[in-house]
Backbone as ProteinMPNN parsed JSONL, in Angstrom:
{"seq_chain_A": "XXXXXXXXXXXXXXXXXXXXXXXXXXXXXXXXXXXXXXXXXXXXXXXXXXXXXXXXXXXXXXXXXXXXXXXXXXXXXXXXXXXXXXXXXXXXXXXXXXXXXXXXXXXXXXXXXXXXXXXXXXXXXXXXXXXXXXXXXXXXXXXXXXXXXXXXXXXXXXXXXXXXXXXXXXXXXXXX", "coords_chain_A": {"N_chain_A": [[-6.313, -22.09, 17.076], [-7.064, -23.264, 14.597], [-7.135, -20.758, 13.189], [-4.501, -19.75, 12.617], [-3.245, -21.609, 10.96], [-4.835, -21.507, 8.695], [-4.11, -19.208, 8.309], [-1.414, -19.671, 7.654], [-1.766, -21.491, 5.044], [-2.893, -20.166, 3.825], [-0.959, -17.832, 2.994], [0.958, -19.89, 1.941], [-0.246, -20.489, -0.45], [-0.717, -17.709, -1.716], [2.896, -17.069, -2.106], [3.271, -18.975, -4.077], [2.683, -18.801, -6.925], [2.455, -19.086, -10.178], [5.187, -20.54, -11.131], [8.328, -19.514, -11.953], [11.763, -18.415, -11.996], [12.85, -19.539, -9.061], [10.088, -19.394, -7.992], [9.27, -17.297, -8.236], [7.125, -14.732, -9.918], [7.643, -12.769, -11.241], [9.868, -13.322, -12.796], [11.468, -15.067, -15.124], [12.368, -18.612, -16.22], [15.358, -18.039, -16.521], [15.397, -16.21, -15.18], [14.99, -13.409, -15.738], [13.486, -10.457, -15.782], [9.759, -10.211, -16.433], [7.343, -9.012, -17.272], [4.216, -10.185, -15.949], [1.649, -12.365, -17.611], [-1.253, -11.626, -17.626], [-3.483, -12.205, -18.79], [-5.316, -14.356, -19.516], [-6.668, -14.6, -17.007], [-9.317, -14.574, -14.921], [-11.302, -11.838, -14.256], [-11.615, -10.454, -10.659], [-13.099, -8.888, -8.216], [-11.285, -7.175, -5.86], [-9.477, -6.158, -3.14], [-7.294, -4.476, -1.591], [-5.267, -3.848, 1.78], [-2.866, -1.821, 3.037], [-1.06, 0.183, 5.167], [1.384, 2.792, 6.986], [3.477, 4.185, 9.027], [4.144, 7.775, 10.193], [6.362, 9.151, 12.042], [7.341, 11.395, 14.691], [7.518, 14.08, 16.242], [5.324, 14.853, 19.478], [4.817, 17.824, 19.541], [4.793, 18.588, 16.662], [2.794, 16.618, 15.683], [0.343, 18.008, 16.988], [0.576, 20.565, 16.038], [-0.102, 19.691, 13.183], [-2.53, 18.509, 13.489], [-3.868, 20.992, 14.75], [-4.39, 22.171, 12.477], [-1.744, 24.085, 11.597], [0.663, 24.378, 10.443], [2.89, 25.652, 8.409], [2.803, 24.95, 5.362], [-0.148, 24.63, 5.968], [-2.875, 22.479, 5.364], [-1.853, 19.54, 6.285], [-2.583, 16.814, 6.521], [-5.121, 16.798, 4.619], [-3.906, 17.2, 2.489], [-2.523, 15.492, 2.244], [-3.829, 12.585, 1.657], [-4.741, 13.323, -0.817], [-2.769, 13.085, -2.004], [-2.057, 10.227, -1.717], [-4.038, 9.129, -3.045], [-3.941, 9.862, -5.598], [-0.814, 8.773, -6.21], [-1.927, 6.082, -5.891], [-3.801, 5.882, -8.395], [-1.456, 6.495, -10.282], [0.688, 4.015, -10.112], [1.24, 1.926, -11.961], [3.032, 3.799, -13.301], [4.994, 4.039, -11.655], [5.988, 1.862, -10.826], [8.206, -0.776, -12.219], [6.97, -3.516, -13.244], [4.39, -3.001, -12.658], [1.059, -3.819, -13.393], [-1.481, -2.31, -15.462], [-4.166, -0.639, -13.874], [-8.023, -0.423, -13.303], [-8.733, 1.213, -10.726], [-11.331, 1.31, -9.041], [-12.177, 2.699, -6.548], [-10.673, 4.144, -3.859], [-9.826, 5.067, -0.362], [-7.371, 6.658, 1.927], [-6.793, 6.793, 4.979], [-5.883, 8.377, 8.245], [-4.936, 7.495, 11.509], [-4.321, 9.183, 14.245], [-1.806, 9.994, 16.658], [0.091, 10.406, 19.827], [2.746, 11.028, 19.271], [2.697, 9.953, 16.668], [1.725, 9.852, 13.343], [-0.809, 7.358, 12.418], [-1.413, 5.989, 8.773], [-3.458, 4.645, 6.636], [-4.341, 3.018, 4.096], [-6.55, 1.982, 1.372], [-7.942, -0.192, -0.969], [-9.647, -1.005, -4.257], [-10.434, -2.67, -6.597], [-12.021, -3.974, -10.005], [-10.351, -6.633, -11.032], [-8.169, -8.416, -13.143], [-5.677, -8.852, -11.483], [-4.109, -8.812, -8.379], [-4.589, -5.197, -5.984], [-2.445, -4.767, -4.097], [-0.143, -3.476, -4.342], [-1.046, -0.756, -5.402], [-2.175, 0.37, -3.092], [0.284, -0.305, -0.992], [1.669, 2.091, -2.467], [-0.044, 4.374, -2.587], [0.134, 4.066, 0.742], [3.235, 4.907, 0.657], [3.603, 7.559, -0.655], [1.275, 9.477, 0.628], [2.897, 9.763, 2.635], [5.001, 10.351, 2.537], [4.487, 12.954, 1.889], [3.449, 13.884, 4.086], [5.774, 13.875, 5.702], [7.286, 16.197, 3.614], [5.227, 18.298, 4.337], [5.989, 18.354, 7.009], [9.308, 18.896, 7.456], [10.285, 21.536, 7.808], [9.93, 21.924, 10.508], [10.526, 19.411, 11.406], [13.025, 18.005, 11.025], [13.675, 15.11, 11.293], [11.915, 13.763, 11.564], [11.158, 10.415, 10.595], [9.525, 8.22, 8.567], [8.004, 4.971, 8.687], [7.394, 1.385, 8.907], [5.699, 0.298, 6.782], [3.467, -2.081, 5.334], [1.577, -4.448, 3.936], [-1.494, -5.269, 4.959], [-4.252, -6.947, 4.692], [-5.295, -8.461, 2.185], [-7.84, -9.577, -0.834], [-9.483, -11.353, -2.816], [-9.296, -12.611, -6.256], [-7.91, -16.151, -7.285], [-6.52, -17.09, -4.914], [-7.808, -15.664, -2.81], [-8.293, -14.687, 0.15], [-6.188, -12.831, 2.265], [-4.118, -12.316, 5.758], [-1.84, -10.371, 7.435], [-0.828, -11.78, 9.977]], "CA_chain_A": [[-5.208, -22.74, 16.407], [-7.113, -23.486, 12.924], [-6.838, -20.086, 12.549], [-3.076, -19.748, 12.469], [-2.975, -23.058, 10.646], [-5.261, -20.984, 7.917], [-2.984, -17.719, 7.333], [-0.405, -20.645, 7.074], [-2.083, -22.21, 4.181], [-3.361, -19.006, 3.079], [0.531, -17.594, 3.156], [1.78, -20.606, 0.913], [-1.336, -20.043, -1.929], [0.355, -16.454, -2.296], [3.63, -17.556, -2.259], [3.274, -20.05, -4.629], [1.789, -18.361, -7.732], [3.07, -19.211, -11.036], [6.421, -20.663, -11.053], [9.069, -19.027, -12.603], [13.0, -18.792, -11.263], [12.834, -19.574, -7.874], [8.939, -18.913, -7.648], [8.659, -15.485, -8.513], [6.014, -14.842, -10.988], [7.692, -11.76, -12.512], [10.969, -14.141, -13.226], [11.11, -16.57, -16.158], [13.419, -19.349, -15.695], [16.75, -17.576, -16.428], [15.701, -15.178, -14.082], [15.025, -12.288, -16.518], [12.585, -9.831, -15.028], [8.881, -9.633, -17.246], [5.422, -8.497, -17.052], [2.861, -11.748, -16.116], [0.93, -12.201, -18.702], [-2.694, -12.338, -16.369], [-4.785, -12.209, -19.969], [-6.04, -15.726, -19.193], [-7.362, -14.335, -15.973], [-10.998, -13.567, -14.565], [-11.181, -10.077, -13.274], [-13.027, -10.123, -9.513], [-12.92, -8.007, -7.371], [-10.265, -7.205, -5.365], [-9.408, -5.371, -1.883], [-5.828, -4.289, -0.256], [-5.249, -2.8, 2.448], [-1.741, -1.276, 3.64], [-0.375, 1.16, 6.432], [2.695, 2.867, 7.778], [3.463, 4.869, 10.22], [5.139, 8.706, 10.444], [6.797, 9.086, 13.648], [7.576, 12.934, 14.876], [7.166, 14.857, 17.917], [3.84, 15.448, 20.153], [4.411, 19.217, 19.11], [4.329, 18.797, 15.195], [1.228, 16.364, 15.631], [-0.515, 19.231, 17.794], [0.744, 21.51, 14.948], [-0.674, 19.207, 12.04], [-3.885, 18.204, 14.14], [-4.671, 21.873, 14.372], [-3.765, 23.346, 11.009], [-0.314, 25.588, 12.408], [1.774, 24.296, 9.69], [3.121, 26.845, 7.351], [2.31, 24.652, 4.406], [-1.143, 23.966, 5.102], [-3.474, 21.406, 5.888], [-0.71, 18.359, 5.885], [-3.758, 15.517, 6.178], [-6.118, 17.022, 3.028], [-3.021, 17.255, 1.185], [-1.639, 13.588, 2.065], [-5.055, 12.113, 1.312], [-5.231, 13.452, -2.196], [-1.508, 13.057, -2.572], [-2.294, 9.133, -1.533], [-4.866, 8.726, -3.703], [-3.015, 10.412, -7.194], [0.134, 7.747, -6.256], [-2.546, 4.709, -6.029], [-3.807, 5.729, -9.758], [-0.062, 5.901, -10.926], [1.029, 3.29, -9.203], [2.047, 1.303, -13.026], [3.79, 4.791, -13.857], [6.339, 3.625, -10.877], [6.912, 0.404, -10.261], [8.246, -1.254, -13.732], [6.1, -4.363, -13.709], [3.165, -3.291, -12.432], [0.316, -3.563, -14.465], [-2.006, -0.804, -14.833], [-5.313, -1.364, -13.192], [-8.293, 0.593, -13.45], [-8.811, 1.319, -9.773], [-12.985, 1.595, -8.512], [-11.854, 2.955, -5.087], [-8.931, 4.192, -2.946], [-9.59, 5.207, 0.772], [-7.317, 7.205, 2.576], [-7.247, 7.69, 6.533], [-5.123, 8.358, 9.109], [-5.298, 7.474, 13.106], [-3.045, 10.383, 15.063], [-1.671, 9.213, 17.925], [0.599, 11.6, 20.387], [3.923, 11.476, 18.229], [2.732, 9.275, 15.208], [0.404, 9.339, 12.383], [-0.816, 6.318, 11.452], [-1.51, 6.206, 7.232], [-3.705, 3.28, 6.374], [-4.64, 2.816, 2.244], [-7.172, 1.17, 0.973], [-7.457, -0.149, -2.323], [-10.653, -1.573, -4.681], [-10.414, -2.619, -8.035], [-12.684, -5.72, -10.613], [-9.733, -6.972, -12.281], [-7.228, -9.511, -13.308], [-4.202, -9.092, -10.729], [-4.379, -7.603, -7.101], [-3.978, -4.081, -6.177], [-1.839, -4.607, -3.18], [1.157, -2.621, -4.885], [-1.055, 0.195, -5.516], [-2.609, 0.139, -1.498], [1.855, 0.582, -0.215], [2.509, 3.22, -3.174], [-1.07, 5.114, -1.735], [0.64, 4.742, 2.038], [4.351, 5.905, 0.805], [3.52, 8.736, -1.292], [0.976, 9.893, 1.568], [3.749, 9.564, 4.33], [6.448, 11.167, 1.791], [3.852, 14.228, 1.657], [3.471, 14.597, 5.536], [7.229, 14.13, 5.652], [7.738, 16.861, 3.143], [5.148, 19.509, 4.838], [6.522, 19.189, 8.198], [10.519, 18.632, 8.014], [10.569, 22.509, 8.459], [9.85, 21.613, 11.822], [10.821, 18.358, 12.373], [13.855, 16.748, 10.199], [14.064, 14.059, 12.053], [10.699, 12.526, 11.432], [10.726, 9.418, 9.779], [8.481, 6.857, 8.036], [8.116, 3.365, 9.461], [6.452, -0.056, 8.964], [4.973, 0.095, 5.65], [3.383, -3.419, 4.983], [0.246, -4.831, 3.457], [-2.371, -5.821, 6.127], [-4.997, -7.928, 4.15], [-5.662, -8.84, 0.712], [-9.17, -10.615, -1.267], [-9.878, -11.148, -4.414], [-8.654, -13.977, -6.803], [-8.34, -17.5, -7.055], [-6.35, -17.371, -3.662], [-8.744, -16.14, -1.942], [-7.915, -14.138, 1.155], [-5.186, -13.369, 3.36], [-4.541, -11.499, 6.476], [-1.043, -10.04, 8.14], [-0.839, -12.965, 11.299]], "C_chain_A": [[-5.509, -22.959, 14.931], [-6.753, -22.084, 12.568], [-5.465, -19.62, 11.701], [-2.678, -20.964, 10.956], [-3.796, -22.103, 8.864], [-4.661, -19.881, 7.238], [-1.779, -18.83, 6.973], [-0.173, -21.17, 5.899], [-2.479, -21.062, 2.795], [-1.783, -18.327, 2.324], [0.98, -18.285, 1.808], [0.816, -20.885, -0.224], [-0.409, -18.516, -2.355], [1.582, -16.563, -2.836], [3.79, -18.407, -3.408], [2.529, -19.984, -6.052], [2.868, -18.549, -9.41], [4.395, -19.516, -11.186], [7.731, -20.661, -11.988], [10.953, -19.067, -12.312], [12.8, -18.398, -9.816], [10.972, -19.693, -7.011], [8.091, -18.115, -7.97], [7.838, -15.7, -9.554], [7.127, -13.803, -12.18], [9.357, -12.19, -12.68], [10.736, -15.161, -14.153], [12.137, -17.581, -16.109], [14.454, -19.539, -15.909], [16.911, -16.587, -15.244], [15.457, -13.914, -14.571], [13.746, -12.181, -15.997], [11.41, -9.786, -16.299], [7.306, -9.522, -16.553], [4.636, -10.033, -17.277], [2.612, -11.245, -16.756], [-0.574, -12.497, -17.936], [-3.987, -12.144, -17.903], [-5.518, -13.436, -19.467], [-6.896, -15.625, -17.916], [-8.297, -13.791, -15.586], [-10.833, -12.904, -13.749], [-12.563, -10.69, -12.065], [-12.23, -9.208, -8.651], [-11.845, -8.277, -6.386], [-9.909, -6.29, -4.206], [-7.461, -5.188, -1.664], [-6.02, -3.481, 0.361], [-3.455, -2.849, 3.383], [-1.824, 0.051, 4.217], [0.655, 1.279, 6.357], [2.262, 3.636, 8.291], [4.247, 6.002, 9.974], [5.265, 9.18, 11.476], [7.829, 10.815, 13.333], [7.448, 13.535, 16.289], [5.778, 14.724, 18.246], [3.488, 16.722, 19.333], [4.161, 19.354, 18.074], [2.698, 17.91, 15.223], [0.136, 17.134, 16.111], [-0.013, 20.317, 16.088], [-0.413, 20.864, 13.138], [-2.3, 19.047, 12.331], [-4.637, 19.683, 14.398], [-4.677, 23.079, 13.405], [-2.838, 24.248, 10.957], [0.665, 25.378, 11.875], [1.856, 25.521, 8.52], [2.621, 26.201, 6.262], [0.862, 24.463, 4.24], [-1.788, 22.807, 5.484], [-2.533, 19.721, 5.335], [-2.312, 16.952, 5.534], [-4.409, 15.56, 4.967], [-4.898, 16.659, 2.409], [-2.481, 16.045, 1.2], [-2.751, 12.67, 1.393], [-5.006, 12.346, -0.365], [-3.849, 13.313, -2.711], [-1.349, 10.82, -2.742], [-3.057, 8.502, -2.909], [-4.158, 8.897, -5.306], [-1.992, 8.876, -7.021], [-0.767, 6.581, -6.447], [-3.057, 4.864, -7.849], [-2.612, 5.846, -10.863], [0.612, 5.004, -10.468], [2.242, 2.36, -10.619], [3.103, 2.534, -13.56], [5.435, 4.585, -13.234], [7.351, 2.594, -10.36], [6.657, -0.288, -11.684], [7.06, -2.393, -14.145], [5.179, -4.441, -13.45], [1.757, -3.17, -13.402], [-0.77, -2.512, -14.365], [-3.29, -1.082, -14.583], [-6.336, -0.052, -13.302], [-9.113, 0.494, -11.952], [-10.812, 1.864, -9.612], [-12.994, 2.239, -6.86], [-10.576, 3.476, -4.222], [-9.578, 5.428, -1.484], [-8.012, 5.732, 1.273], [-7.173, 7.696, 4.073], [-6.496, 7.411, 7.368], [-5.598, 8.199, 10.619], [-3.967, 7.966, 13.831], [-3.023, 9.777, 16.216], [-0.929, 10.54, 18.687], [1.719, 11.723, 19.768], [3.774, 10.934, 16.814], [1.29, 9.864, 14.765], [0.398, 8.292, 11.716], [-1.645, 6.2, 9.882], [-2.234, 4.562, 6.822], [-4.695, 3.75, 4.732], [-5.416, 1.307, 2.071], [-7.631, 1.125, -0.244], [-8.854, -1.025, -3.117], [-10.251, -1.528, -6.061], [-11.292, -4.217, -8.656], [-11.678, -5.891, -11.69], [-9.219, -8.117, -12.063], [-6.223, -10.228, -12.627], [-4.585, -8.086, -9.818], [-3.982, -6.404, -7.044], [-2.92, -3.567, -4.819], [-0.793, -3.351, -3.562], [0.267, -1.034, -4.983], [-1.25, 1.038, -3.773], [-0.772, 1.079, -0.89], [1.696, 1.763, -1.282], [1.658, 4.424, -2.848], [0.019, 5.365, -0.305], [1.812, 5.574, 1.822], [4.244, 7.129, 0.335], [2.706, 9.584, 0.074], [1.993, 10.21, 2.8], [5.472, 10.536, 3.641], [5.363, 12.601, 1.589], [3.9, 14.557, 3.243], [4.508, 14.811, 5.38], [7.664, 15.742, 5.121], [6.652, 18.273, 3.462], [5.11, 19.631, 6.229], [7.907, 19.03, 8.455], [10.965, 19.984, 8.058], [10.981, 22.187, 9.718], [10.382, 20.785, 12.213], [11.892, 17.252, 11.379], [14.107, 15.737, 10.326], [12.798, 13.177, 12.0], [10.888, 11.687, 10.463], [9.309, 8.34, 9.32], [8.687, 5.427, 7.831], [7.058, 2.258, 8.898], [5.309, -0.116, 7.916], [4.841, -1.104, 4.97], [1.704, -3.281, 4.45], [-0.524, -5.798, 4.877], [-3.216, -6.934, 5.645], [-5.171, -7.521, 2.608], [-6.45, -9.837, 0.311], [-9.113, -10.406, -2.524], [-8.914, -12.614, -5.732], [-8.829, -15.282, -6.993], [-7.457, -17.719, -5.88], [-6.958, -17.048, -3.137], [-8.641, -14.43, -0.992], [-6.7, -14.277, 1.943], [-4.932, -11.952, 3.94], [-2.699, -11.284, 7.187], [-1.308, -10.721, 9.785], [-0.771, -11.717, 12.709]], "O_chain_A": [[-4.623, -22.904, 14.077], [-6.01, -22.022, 11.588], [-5.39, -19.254, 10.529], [-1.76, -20.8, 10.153], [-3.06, -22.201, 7.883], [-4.652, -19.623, 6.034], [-1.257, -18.706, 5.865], [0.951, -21.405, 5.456], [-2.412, -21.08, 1.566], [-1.635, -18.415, 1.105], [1.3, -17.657, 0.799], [1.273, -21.684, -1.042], [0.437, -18.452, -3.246], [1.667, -16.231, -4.018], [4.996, -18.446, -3.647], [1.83, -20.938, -6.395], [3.981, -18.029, -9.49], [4.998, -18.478, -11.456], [8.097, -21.637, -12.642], [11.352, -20.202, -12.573], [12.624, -17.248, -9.413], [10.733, -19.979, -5.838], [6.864, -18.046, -8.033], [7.804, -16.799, -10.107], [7.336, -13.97, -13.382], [10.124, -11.228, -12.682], [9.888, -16.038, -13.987], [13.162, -16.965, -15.816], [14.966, -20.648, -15.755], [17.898, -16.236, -14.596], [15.739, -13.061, -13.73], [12.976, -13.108, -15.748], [11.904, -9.342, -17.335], [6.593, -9.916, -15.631], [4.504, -10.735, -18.279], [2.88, -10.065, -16.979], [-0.905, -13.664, -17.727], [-5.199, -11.977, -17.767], [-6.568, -13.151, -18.892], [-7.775, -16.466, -17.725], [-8.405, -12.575, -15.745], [-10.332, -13.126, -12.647], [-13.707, -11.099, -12.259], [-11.031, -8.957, -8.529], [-11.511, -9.424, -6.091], [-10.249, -5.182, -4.62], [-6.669, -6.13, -1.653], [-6.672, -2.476, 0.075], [-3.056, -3.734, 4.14], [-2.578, 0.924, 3.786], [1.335, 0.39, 5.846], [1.086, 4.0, 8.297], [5.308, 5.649, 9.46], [4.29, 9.715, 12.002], [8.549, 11.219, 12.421], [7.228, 12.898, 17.319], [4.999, 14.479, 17.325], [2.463, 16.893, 18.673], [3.281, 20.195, 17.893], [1.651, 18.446, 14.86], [-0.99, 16.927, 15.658], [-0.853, 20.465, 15.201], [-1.125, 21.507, 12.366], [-3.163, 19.402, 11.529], [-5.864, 19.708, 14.298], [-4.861, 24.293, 13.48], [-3.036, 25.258, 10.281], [1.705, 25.861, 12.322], [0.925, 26.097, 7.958], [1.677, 26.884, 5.864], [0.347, 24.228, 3.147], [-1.041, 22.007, 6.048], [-2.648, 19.075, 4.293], [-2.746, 16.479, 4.483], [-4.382, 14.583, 4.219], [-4.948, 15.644, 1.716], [-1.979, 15.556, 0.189], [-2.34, 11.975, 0.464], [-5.278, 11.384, -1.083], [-3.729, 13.427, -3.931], [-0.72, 10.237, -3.624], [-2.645, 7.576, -3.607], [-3.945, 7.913, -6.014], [-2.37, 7.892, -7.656], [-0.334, 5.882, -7.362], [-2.675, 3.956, -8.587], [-2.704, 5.433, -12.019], [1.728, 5.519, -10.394], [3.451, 2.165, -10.499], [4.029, 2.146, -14.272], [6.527, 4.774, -13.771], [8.479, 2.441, -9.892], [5.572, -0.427, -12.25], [6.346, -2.25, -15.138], [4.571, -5.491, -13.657], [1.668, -2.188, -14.138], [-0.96, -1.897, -13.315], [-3.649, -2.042, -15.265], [-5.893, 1.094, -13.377], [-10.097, -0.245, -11.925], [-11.265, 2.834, -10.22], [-13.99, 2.104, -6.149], [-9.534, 2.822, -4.171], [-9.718, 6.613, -1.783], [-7.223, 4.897, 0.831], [-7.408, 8.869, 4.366], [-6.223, 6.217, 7.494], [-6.638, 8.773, 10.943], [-2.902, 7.363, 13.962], [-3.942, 9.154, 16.748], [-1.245, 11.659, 18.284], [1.878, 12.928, 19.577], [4.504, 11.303, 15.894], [0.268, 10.183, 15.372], [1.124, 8.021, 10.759], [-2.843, 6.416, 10.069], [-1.568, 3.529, 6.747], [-5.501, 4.661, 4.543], [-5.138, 0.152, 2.395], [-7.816, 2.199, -0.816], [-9.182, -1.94, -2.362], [-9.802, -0.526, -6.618], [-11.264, -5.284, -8.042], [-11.827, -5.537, -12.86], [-9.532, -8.851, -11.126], [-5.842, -11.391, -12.76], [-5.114, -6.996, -10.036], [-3.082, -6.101, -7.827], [-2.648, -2.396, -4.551], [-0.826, -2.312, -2.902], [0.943, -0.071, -4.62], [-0.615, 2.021, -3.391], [-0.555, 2.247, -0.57], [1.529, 2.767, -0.589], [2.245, 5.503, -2.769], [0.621, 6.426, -0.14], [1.885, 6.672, 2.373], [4.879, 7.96, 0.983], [3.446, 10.383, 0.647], [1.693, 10.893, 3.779], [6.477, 11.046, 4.138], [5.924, 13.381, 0.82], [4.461, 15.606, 3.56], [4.731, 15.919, 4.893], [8.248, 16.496, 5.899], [7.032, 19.333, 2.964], [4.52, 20.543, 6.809], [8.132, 18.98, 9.664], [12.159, 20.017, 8.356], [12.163, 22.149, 10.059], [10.897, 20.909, 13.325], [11.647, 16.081, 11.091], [14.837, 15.2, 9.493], [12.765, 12.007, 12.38], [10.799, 12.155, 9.328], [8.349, 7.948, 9.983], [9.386, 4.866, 6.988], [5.932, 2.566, 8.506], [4.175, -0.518, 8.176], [5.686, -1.439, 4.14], [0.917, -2.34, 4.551], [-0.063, -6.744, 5.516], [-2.95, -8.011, 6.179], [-5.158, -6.402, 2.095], [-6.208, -10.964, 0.745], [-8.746, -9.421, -3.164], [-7.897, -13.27, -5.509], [-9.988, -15.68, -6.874], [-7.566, -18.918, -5.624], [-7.29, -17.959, -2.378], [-8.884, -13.324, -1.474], [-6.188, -15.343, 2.283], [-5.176, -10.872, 3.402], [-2.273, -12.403, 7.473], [-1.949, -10.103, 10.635], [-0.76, -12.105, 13.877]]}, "name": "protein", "num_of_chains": 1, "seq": "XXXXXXXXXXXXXXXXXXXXXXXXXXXXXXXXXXXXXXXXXXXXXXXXXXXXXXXXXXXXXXXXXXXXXXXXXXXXXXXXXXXXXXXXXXXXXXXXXXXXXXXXXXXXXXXXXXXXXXXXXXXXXXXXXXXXXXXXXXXXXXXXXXXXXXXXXXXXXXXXXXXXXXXXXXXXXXXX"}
């Protein structure tokens, strides 16, 4: 029960980060969207880690699992397609700041119709790299997508969330 009681507490430290309109950090109190200013902030180290999921047939995962796609080894190429999106990560999302990343992981767990896409993220800075961690899983999961909808148009990409995050003056926190 403390534990629960701990992502609880943990939860409303995140939540609760600079207060701007409504909360938000990257709101000032008209509501106009800007870039924190995290200069005042000591760089430590920092972890995320996010997943999703691409959901498809048995037969394309047998096809991807033993290289029988026309394009090509889909996994090498999501992996390094993962990794490129986590070092642009400020190129895509307007307010993110640009980070100079020490790490980015990579790795999937195949199941019989899914691949699961889990991103992992390292950086010693100022502001977490959660944002880069999802833009690692979607870009990876928008590359399978795009070398097997020959085969399989109908596969989608599911449940793309952040699992845990360290680093900061919050601390830690963990998907309940």
């Amino acid at each position: 029960m403390a534990r629960a009681s701990e992502a609880s507490q943990s939860s409303a430290n995140w939540a609760s980060n600079e207060p701007g309109s409504g909360g938000l950090s990257h709101l000032d109190d008209h509501g106009a969207a800007h870039m924190v200013d995290v200069s005042e902030k000591v760089a430590t180290k920092r972890t995320a880690v996010a997943a999703g999921v691409l959901r498809t047939s048995a037969h394309v995962v047998a096809l991807i699992s033993t290289g029988g796609l026309p394009k090509g080894d889909a996994l090498a190429t999501a992996r390094v397609a993962g990794i490129q999106a986590a070092k642009r990560t400020s190129d895509l999302v307007p307010l993110c700041h640009q980070l100079a990343l020490t790490g980015v992981d990579i790795d999937f767990t195949v199941g019989e119709s899914e691949i699961e896409i889990i991103a992992t993220v390292r950086s010693t800075d100022r502001t977490g790299v959660e944002m880069e961690a999802l833009t690692a899983v979607s870009v990876a999961g928008l590359t399978l997508y795009d070398m097997i909808k020959a085969v399989d148009p109908a596969a989608r990409i599911d449940d793309i969330r952040v699992l845990r995050k360290e680093g900061g003056k919050t601390g830690r926190w963990a998907r309940p």
